PDB file of C-alpha atoms in Angstrom:
ATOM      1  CA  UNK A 297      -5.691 -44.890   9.702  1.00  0.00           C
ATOM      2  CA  UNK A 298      -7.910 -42.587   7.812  1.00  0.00           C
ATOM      3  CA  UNK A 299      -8.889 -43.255   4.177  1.00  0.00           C
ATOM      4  CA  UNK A 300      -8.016 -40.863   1.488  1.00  0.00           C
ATOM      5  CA  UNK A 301     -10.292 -37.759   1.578  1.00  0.00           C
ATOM      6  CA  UNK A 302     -13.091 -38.083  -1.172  1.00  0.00           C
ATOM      7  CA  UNK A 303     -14.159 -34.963  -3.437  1.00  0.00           C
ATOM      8  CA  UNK A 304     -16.644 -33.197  -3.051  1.00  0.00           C
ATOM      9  CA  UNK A 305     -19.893 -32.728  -5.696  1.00  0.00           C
ATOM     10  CA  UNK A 306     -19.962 -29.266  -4.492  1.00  0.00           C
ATOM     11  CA  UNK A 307     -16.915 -27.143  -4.699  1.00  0.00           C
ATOM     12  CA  UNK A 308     -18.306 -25.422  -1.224  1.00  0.00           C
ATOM     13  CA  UNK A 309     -18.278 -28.418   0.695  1.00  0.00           C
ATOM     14  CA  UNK A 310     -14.766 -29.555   2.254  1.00  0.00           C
ATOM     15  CA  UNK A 311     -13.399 -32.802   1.406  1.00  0.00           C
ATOM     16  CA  UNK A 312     -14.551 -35.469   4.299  1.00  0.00           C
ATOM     17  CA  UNK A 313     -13.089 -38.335   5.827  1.00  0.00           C
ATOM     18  CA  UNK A 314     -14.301 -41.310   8.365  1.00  0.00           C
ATOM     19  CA  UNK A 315     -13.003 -41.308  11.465  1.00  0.00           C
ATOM     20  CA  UNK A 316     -14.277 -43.953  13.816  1.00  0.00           C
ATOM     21  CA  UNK A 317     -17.447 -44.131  11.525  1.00  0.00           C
ATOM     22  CA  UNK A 318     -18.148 -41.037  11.755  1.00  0.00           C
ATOM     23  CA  UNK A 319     -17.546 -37.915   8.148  1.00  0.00           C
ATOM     24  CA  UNK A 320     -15.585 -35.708   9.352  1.00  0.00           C
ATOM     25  CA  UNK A 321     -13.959 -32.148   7.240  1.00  0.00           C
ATOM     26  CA  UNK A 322     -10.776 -32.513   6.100  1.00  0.00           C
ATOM     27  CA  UNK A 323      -9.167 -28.920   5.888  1.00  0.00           C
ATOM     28  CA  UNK A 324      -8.017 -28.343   2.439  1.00  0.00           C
ATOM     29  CA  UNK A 325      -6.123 -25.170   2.328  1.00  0.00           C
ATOM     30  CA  UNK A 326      -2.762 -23.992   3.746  1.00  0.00           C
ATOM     31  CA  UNK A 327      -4.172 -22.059   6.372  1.00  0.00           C
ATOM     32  CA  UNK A 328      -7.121 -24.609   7.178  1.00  0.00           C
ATOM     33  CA  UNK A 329      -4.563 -27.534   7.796  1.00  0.00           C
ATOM     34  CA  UNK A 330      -2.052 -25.652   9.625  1.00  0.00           C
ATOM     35  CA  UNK A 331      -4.596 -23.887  11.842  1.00  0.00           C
ATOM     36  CA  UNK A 332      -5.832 -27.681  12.563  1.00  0.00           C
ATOM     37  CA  UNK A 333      -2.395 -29.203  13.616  1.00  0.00           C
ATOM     38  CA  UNK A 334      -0.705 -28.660  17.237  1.00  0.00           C
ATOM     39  CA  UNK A 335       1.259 -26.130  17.385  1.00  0.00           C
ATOM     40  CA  UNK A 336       4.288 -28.610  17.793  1.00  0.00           C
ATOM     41  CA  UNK A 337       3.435 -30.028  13.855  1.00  0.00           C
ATOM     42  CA  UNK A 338       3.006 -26.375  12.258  1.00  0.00           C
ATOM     43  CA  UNK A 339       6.899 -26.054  12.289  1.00  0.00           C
ATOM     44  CA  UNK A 340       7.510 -29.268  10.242  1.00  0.00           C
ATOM     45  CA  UNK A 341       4.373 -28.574   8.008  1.00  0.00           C
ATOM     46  CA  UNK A 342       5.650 -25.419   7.037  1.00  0.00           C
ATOM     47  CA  UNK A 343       8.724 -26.442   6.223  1.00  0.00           C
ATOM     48  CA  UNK A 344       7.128 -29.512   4.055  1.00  0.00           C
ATOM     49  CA  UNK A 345       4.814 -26.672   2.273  1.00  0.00           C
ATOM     50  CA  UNK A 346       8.028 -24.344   2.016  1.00  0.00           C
ATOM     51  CA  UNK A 347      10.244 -26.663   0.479  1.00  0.00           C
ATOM     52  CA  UNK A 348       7.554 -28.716  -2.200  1.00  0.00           C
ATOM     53  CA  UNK A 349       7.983 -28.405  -5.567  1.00  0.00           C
ATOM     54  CA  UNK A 350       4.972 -27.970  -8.518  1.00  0.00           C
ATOM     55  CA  UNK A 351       5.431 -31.831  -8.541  1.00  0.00           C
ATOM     56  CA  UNK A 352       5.368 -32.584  -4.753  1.00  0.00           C
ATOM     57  CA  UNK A 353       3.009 -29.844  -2.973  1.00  0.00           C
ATOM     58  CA  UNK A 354      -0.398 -32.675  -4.405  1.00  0.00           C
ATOM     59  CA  UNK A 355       1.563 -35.396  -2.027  1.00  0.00           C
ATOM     60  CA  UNK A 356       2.239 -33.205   0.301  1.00  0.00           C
ATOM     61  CA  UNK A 357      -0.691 -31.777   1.053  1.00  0.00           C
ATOM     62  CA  UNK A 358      -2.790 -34.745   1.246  1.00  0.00           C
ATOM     63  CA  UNK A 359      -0.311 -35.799   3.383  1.00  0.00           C
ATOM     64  CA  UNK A 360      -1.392 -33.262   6.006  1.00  0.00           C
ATOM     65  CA  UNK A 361      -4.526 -32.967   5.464  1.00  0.00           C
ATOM     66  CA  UNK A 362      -4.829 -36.231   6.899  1.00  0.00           C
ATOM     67  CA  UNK A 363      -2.519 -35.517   9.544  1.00  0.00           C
ATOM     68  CA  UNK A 364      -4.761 -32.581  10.799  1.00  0.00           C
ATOM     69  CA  UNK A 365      -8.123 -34.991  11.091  1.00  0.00           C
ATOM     70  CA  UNK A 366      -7.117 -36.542  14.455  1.00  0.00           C
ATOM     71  CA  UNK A 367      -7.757 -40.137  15.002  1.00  0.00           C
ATOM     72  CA  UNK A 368      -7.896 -42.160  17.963  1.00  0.00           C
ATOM     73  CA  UNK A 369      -8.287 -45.126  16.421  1.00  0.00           C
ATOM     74  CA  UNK A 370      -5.220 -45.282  14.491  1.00  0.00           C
ATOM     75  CA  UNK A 371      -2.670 -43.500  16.744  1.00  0.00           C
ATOM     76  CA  UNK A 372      -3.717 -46.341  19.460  1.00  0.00           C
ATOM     77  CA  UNK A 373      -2.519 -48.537  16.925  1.00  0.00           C
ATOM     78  CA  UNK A 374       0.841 -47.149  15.707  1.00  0.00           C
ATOM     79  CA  UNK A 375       1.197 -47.234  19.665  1.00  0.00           C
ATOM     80  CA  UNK A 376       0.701 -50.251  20.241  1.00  0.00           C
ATOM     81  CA  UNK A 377       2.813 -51.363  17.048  1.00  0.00           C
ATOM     82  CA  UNK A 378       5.525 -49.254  18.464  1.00  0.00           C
ATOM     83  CA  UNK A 379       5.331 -50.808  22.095  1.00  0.00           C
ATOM     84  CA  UNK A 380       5.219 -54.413  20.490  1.00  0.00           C
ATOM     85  CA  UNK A 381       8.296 -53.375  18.346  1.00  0.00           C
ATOM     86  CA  UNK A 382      10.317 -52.132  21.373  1.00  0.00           C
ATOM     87  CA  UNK A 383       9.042 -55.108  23.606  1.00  0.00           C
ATOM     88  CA  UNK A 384      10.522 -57.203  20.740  1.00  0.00           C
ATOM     89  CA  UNK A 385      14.379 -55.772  20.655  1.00  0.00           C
ATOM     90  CA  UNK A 386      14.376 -55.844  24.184  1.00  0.00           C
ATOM     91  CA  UNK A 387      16.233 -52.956  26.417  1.00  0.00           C
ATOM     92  CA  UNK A 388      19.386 -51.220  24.552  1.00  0.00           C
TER      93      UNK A 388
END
C-alpha cells in the first residue's frame, strides 16, 4: 500500500507519495481528491467529508487522499489476499 504522504518544504508543492518507486502528487484538497477518484468512490467520499466532525475530517482526509493515488501494486495484493481468503472457506 502507499506510505503516508510526506509534507512538503514548500507550501506550493503537493504532498507526494511512492507508488511503485516512483513520487507521485497526492491531491490535498476537497476538490483535488474527489476530482481524482472514479466516479463510483465520489458518492461515498462525499458522504465521509459530509458527515466528519472538527475531530475526524484530519483522518478522513488522509484517508482519501491515499485512496485517490492509484496503486497497482497494492490492489494486486488485497486481490490476491481476498482470492486466498475465499479459496480458504471454500464455496457457501
Amino acid at each position: 500500500m502507499s506510505e503516508a504522504p510526506r509534507t512538503s518544504s514548500r507550501t506550493d508543492e503537493p504532498p507526494r507519495t511512492l507508488v511503485g518507486g516512483i513520487e507521485v502528487d497526492v491531491p490535498n484538497s476537497i476538490p483535488a481528491i474527489r476530482a481524482a477518484l472514479t466516479p463510483e468512490r465520489r458518492t461515498e467520499f462525499d458522504k465521509d467529508i459530509n458527515a466528519a466532525g472538527v475531530d475526524e475530517i484530519h483522518a478522513v482526509m488522509r484517508h482519501w487522499m491515499l485512496e485517490a493515488v492509484p496503486d497497482p501494486e497494492a490492489d494486486a495484493i488485497l486481490a490476491r489476499l481476498a482470492r486466498d481468503e475465499a479459496e480458504r472457506r471454500g464455496p457457501a
